Short mmCIF file of C-alpha atoms and ligand atoms in Angstrom, two decimals:
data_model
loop_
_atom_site.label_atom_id
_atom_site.label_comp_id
_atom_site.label_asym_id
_atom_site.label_seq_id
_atom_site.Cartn_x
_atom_site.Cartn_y
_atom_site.Cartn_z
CA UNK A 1254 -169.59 -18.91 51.38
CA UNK A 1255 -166.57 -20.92 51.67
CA UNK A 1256 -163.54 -19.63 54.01
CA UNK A 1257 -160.54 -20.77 55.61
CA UNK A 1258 -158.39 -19.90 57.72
CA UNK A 1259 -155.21 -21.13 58.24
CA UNK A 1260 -151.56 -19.96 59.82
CA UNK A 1261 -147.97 -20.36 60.64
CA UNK A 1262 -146.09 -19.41 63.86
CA UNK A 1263 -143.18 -16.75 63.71
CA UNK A 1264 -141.16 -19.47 65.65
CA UNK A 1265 -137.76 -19.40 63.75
CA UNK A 1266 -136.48 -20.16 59.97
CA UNK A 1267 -138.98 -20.93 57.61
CA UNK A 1268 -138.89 -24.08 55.97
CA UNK A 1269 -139.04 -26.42 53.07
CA UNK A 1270 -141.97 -28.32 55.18
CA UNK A 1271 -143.79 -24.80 55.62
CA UNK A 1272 -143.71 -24.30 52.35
CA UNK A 1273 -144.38 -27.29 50.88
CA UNK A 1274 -146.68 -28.48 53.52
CA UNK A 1275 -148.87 -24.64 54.11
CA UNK A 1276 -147.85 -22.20 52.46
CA UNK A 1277 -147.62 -22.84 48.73
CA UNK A 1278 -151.28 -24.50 49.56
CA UNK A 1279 -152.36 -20.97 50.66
CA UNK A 1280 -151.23 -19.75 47.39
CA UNK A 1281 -153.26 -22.14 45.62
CA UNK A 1282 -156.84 -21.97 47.79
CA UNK A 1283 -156.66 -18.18 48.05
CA UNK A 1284 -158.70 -18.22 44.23
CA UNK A 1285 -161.62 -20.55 45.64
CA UNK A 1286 -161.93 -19.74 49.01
CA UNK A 1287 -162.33 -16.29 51.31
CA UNK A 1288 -159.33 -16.40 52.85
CA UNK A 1289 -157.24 -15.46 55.82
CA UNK A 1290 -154.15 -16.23 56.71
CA UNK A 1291 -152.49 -15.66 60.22
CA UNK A 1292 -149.15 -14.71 61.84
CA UNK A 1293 -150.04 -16.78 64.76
CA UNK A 1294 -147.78 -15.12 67.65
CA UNK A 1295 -150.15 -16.19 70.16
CA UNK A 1296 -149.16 -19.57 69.74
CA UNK A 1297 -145.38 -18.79 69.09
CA UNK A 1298 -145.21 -18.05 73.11
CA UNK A 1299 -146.46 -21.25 74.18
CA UNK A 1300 -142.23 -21.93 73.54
CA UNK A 1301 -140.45 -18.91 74.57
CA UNK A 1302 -139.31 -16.72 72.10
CA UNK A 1303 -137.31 -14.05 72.74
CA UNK A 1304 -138.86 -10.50 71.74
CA UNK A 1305 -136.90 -8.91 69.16
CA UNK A 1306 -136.44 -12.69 67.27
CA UNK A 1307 -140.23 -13.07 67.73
CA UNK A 1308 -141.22 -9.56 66.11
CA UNK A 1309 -138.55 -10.36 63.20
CA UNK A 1310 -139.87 -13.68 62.33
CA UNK A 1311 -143.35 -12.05 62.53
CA UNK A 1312 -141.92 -9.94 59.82
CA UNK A 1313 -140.45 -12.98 58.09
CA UNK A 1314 -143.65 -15.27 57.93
CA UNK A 1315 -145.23 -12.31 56.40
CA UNK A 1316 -143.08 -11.85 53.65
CA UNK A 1317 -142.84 -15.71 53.26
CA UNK A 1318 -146.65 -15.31 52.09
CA UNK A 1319 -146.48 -12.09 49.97
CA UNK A 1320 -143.16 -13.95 48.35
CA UNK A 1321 -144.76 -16.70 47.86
CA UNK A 1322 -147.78 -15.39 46.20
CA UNK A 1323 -150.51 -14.44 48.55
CA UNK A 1324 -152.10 -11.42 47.66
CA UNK A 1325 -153.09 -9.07 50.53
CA UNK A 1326 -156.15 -7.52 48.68
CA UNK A 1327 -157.43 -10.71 47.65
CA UNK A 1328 -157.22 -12.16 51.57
CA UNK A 1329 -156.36 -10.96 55.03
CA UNK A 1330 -153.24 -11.36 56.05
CA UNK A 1331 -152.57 -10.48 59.88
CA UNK A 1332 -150.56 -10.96 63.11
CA UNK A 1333 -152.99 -12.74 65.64
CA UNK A 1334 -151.78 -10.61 68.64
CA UNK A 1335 -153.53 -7.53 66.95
CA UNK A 1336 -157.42 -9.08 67.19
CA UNK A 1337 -157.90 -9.46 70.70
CA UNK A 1338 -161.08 -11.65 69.58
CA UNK A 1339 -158.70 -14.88 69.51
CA UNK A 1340 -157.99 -14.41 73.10
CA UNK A 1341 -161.11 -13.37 74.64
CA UNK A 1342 -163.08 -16.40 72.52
CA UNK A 1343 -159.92 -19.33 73.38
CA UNK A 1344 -161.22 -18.54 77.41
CA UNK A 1345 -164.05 -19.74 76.73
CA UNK A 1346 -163.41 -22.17 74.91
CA UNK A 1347 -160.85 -23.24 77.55
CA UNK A 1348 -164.37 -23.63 79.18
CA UNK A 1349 -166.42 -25.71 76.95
CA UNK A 1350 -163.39 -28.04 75.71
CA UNK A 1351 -162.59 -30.99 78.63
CA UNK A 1352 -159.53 -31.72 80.70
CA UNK A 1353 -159.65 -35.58 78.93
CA UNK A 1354 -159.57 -33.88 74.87
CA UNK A 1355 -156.67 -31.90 75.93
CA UNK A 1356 -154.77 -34.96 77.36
CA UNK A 1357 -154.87 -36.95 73.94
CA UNK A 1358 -152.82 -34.32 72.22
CA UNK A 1359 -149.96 -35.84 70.52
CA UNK A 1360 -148.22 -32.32 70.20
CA UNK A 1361 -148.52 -31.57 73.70
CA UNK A 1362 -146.64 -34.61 74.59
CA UNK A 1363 -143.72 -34.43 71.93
CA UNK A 1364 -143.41 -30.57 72.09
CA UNK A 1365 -143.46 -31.11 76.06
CA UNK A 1366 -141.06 -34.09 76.31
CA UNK A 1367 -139.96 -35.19 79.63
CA UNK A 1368 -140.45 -32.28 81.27
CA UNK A 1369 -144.53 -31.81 80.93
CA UNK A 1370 -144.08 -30.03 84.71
CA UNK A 1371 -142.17 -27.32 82.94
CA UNK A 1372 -144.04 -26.55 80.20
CA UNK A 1373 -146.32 -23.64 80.13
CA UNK A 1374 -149.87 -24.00 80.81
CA UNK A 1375 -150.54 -22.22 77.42
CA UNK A 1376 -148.84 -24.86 75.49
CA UNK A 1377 -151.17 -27.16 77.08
CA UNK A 1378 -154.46 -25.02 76.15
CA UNK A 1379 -152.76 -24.43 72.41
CA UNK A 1380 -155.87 -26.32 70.86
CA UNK A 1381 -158.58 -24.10 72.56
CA UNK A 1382 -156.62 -21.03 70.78
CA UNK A 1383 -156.37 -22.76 67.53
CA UNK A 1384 -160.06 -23.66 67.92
CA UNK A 1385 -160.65 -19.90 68.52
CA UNK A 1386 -158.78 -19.22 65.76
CA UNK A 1387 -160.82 -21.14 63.14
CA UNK A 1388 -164.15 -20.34 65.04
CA UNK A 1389 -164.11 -16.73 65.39
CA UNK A 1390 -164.32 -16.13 61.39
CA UNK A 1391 -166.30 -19.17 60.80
CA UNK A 1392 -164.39 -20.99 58.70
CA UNK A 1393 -165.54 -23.59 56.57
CA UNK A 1394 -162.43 -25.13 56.22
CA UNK A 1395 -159.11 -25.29 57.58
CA UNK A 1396 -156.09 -26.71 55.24
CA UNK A 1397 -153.61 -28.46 57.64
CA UNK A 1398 -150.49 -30.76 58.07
CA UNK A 1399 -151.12 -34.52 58.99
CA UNK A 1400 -150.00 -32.78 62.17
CA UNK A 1401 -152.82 -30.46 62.87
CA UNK A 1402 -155.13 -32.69 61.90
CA UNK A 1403 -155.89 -33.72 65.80
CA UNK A 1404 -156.16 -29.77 66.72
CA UNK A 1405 -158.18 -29.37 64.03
CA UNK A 1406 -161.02 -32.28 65.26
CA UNK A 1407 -160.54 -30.93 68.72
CA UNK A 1408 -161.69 -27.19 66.93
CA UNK A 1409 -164.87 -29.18 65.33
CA UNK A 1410 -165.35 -30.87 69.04
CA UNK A 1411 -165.26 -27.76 70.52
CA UNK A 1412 -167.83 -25.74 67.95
CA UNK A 1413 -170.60 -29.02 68.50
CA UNK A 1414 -170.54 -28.74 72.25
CA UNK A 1415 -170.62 -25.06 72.10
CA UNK A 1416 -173.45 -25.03 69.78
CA UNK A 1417 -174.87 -27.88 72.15
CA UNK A 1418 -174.35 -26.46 75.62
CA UNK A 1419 -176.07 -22.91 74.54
CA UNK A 1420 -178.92 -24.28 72.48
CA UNK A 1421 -177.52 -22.11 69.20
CA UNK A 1422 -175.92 -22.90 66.35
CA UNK A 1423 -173.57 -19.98 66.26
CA UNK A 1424 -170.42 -22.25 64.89
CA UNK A 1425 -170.13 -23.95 61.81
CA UNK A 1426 -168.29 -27.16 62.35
CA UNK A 1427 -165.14 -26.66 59.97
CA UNK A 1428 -163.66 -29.42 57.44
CA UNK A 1429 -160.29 -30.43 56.66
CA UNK A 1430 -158.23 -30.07 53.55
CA UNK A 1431 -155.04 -31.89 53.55
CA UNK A 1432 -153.51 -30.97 50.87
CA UNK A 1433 -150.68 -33.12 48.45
CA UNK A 1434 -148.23 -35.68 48.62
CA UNK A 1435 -145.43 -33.69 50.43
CA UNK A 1436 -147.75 -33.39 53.54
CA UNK A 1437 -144.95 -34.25 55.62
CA UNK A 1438 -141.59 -33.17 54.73
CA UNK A 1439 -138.72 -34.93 57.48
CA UNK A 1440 -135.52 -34.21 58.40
CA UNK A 1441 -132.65 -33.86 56.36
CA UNK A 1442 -130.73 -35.92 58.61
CA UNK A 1443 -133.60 -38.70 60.21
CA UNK A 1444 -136.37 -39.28 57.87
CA UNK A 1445 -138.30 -40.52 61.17
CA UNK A 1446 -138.32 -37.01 62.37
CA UNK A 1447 -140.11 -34.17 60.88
CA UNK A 1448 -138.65 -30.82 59.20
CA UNK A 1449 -138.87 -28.61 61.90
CA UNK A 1450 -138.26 -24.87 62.88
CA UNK A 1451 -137.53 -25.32 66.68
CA UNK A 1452 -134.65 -27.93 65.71
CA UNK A 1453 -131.35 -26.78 66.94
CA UNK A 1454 -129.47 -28.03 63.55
CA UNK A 1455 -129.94 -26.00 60.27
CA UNK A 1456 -128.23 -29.24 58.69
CA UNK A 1457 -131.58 -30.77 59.36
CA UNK A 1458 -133.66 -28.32 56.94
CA UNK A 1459 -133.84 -26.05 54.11
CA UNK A 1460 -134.57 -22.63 55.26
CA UNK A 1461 -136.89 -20.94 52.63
CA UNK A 1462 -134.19 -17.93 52.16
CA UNK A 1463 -130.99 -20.19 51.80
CA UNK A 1464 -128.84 -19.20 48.75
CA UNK A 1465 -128.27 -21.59 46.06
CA UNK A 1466 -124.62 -23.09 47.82
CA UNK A 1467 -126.85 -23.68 51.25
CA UNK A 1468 -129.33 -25.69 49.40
CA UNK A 1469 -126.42 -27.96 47.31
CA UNK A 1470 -124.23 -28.32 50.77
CA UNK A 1471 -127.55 -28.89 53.02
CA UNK A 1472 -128.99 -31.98 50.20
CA UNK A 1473 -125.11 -33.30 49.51
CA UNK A 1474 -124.91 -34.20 53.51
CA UNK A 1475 -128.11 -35.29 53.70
CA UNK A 1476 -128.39 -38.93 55.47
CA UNK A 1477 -129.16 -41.15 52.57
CA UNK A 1478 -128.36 -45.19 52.50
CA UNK A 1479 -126.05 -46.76 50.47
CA UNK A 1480 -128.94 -48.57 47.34
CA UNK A 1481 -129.34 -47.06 44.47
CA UNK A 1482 -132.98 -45.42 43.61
CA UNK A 1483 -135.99 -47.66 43.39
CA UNK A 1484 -138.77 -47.84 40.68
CA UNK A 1485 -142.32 -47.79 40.34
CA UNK A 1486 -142.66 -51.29 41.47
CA UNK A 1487 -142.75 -50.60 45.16
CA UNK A 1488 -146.35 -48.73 44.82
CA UNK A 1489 -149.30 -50.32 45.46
CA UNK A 1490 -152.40 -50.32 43.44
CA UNK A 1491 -153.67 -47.50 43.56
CA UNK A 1492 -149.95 -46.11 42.94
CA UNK A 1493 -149.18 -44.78 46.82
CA UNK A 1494 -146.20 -45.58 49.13
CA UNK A 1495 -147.02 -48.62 51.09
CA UNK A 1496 -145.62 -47.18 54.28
CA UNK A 1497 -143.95 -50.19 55.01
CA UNK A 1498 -141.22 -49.28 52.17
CA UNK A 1499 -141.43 -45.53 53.67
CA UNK A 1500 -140.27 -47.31 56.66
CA UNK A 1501 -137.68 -49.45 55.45
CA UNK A 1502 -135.83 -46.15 53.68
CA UNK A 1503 -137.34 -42.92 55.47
CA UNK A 1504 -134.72 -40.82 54.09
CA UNK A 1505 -134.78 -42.20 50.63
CA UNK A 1506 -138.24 -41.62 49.93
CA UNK A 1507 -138.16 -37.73 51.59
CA UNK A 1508 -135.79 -36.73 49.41
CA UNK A 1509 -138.00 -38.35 46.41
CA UNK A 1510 -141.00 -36.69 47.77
CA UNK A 1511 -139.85 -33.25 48.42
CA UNK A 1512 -138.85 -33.69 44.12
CA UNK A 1513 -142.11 -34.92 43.57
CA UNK A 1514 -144.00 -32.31 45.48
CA UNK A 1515 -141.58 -29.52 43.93
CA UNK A 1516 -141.54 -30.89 40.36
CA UNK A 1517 -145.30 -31.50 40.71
CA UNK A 1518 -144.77 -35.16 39.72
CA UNK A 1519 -146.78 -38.23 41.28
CA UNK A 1520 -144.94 -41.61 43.03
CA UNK A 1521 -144.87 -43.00 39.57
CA UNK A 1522 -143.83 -40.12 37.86
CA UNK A 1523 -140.82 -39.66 39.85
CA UNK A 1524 -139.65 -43.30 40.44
CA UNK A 1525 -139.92 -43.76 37.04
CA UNK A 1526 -137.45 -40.71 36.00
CA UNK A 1527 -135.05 -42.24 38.74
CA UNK A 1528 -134.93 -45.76 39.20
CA UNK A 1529 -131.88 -47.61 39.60
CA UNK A 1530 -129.84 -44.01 39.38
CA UNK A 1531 -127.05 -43.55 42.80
CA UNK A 1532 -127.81 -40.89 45.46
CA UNK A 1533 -125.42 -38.21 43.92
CA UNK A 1534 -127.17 -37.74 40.42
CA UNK A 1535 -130.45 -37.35 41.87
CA UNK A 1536 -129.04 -34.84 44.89
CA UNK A 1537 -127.94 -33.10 42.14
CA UNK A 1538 -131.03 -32.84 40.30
CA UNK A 1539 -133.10 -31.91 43.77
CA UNK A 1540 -130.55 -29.01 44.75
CA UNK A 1541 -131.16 -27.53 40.54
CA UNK A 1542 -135.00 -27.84 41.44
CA UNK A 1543 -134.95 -26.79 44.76
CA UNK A 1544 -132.72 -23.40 43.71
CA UNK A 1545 -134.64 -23.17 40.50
CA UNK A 1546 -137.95 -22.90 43.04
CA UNK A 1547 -136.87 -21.45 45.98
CA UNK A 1548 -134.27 -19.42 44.77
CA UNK A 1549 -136.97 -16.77 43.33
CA UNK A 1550 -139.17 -16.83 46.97
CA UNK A 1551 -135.99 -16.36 49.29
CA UNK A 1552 -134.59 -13.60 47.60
CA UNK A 1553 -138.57 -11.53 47.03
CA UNK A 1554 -138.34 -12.72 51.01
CA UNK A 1555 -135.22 -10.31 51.84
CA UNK A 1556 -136.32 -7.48 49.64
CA UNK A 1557 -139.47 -7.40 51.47
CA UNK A 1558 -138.20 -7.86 54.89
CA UNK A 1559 -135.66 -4.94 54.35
CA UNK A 1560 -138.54 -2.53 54.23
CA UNK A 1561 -140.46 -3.32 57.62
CA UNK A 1562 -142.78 -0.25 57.17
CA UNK A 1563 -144.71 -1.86 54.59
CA UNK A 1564 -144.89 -5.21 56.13
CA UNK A 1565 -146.43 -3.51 59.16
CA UNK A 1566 -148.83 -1.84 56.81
CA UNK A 1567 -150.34 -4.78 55.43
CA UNK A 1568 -150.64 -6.15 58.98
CA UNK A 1569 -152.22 -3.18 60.56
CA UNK A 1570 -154.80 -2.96 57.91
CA UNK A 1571 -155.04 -7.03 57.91
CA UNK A 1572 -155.86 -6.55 61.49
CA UNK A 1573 -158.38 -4.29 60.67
CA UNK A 1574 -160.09 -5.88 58.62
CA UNK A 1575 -160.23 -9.41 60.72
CA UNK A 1576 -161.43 -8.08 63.35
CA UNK A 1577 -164.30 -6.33 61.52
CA UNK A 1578 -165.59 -10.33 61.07
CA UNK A 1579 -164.04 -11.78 64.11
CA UNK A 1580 -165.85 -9.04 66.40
CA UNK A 1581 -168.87 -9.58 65.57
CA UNK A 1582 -168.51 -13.55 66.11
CA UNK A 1583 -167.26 -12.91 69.88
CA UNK A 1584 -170.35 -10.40 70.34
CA UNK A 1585 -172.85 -13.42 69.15
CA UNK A 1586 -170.68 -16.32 71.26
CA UNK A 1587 -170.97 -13.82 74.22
CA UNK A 1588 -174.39 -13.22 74.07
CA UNK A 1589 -175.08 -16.68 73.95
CA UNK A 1590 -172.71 -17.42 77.13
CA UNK A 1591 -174.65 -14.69 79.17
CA UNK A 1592 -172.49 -12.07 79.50
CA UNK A 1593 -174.03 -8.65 79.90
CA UNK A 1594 -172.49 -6.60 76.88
CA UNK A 1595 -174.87 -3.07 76.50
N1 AQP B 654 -142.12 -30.85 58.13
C1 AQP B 654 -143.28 -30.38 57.68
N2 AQP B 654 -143.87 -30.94 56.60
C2 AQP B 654 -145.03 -30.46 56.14
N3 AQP B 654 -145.68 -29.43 56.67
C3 AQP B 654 -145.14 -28.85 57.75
N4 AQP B 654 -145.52 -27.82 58.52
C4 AQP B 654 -144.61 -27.62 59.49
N5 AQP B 654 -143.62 -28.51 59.38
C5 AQP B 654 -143.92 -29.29 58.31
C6 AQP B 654 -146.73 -27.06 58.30
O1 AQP B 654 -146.43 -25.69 58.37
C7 AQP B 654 -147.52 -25.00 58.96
C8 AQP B 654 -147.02 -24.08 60.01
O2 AQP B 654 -146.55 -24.78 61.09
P1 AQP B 654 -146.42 -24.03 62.47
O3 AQP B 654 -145.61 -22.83 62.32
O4 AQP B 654 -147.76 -23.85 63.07
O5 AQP B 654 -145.66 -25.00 63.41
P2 AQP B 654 -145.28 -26.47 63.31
O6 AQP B 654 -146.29 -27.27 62.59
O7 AQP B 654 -144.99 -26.89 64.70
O8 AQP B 654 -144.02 -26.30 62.37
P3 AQP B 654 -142.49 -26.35 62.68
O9 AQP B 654 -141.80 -25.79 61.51
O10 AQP B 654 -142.09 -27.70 63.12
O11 AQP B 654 -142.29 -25.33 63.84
P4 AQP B 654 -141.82 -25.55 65.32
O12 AQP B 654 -140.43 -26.08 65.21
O13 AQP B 654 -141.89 -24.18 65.91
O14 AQP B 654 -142.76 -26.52 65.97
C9 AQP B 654 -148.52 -26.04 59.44
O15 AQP B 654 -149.58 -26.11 58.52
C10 AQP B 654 -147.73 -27.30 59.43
O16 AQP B 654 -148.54 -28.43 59.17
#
């Protein structure tokens, strides 16, 4: 059997780089894969959040999904918090991973800046709940970000020494799926920086609920350089960016990439319906495509988060029904620690 498991954090706005980059994808895999997808709250805390934000955007990432087309008979949809499995598994994990896998993490050093002192130590130990995460269903797979992609060979590090260390294969090791050409969606305002929740300008992104006039203001004041458009010419062979021209105009080529990812078009495709055209045409025809996509999502999003009750429903019983698989998995990973359990 195939599974994934996969999630987002109820951390702020939703984005087009959520979307684009997780959960459209969820959308897609939910037909070939047993699938469950996470609220992941835990994580959300690493940052502080304060309480009554934190349960609303709980609420929000939930009916991001449902809006978006996951369907909560078909897969489990749930708020971490509620299957205390994640926790009790990420301690020990926290004692199988090392002190020198944790101090490679990328994330750990951008999300922590300057001030690593200050961060909390659960920031730090993120990847041994994200490893729990995957691990405690046994998922086969795990569709990420170019982001995740570190946490994610930190999860399969963890499940072989696991596995090693206790002399049973009670973990499958899980594989990646990175999914599409709009893997990374950037800044509205620096294409060197990604699309991001936790960023203190809403100029930067396009929230997934923005009305039609957000979307056309947000893309007409977004940083662009003063060329016109280029063609197909700048791909290489096998028709991909070279990133050294991703370089030379980051903003350029996010704004053609978020079309391309939207309009389901390839490099060629889209440099080829846009070469040589100015800035203002084609922001014109990314704010009718964005609208003509989003526009349908944000508004199923505010129906659905005006009735609360039912969005707790479909977590409780999500809940439910995780930790009828993940239970199980923390019984067999205990038993193989040691720990009396009768
Ligand atoms: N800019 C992005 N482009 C493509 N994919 C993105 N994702 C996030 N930003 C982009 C993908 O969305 C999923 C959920 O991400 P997350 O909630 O776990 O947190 P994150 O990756 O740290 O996303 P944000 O929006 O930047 O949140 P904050 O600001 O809270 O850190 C993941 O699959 C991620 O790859």
């Amino acid at each position: 059997m195939k599974r994934i498991f996969s999630g987002v954090q109820p951390t702020g706005n939703l984005h087009l780089g959520n979307y684009l980059g997780a959960i459209r994808n969820f959308v897609a895999l939910q037909h070939d894969y047993d699938s469950i997808y996470c609220v992941v709250d835990l994580h959300a805390i690493t940052v502080w959040q304060d309480p009554a934000e934190l349960a609303a955007h709980t609420r929000q990432v939930t009916a991001a999904y449902l809006a978006a087309g996951v369907d909560p008979e078909r897969c489990i949809i749930f708020n971490q918090s509620r299957v205390t499995a994640h926790s009790e598994l990420a301690w020990i994990f926290n004692c199988v991973a090392r002190i020198g896998w944790l101090n490679r993490m990328t994330q750990f050093k951008e999300k922590a800046g300057k001030h690593k002192e200050n961060a909390s130590a659960g920031l730090y130990v993120y990847p041994a709940l994200m490893a729990a995460d995957i691990l405690a269903y046994k998922a086969t797979h795990v569709p990420v970000g170019e982001d995740q992609k570190q946490h994610l060979e930190f999860a399969r590090n963890v499940a072989q020494k696991f596995n090693h260390d206790y002399g049973r294969e009670v973990f499958p090791v899980p594989d990646p799926i990175i999914m599409g050409s709009a893997a990374r969606v950037m800044s509205l305002r620096d294409g060197t920086k990604k699309m991001s929740k936790s960023e203190p300008s809403d100029m930067t992104r396009i929230n997934m609920t923005d009305d039609a006039d957000t979307i056309a203001n947000k893309l007409k004041r977004a940083t662009t350089d003063t060329g016109t458009l280029p063609g197909p010419d700048v791909l290489d062979e096998s028709g991909e960016l070279p990133e050294t021209a991703r370089k030379e105009r980051p903003e350029c080529y996010n704004l053609l990439s978020i079309y391309a990812a939207l309009a389901d078009l390839s490099w060629r495709e889209v440099l080829t319906q846009f070469e040589g055209q100015g800035f203002a045409a084609f922001k014109g025809a990314l704010t009718e495509l964005a609208v003509e996509k989003l526009g349908p999502i944000g508004s199923e999003m505010q129906r659905l988060t005006n009735d609360p009750a039912e969005i707790d429903r479909i977590l409780k019983r999500g809940g439910e029904r995780a930790a009828e698989i993940a239970n199980p998995v923390l019984n067999e990973a205990m038993d193989a620690v040691g720990f009396l359990r009768g």
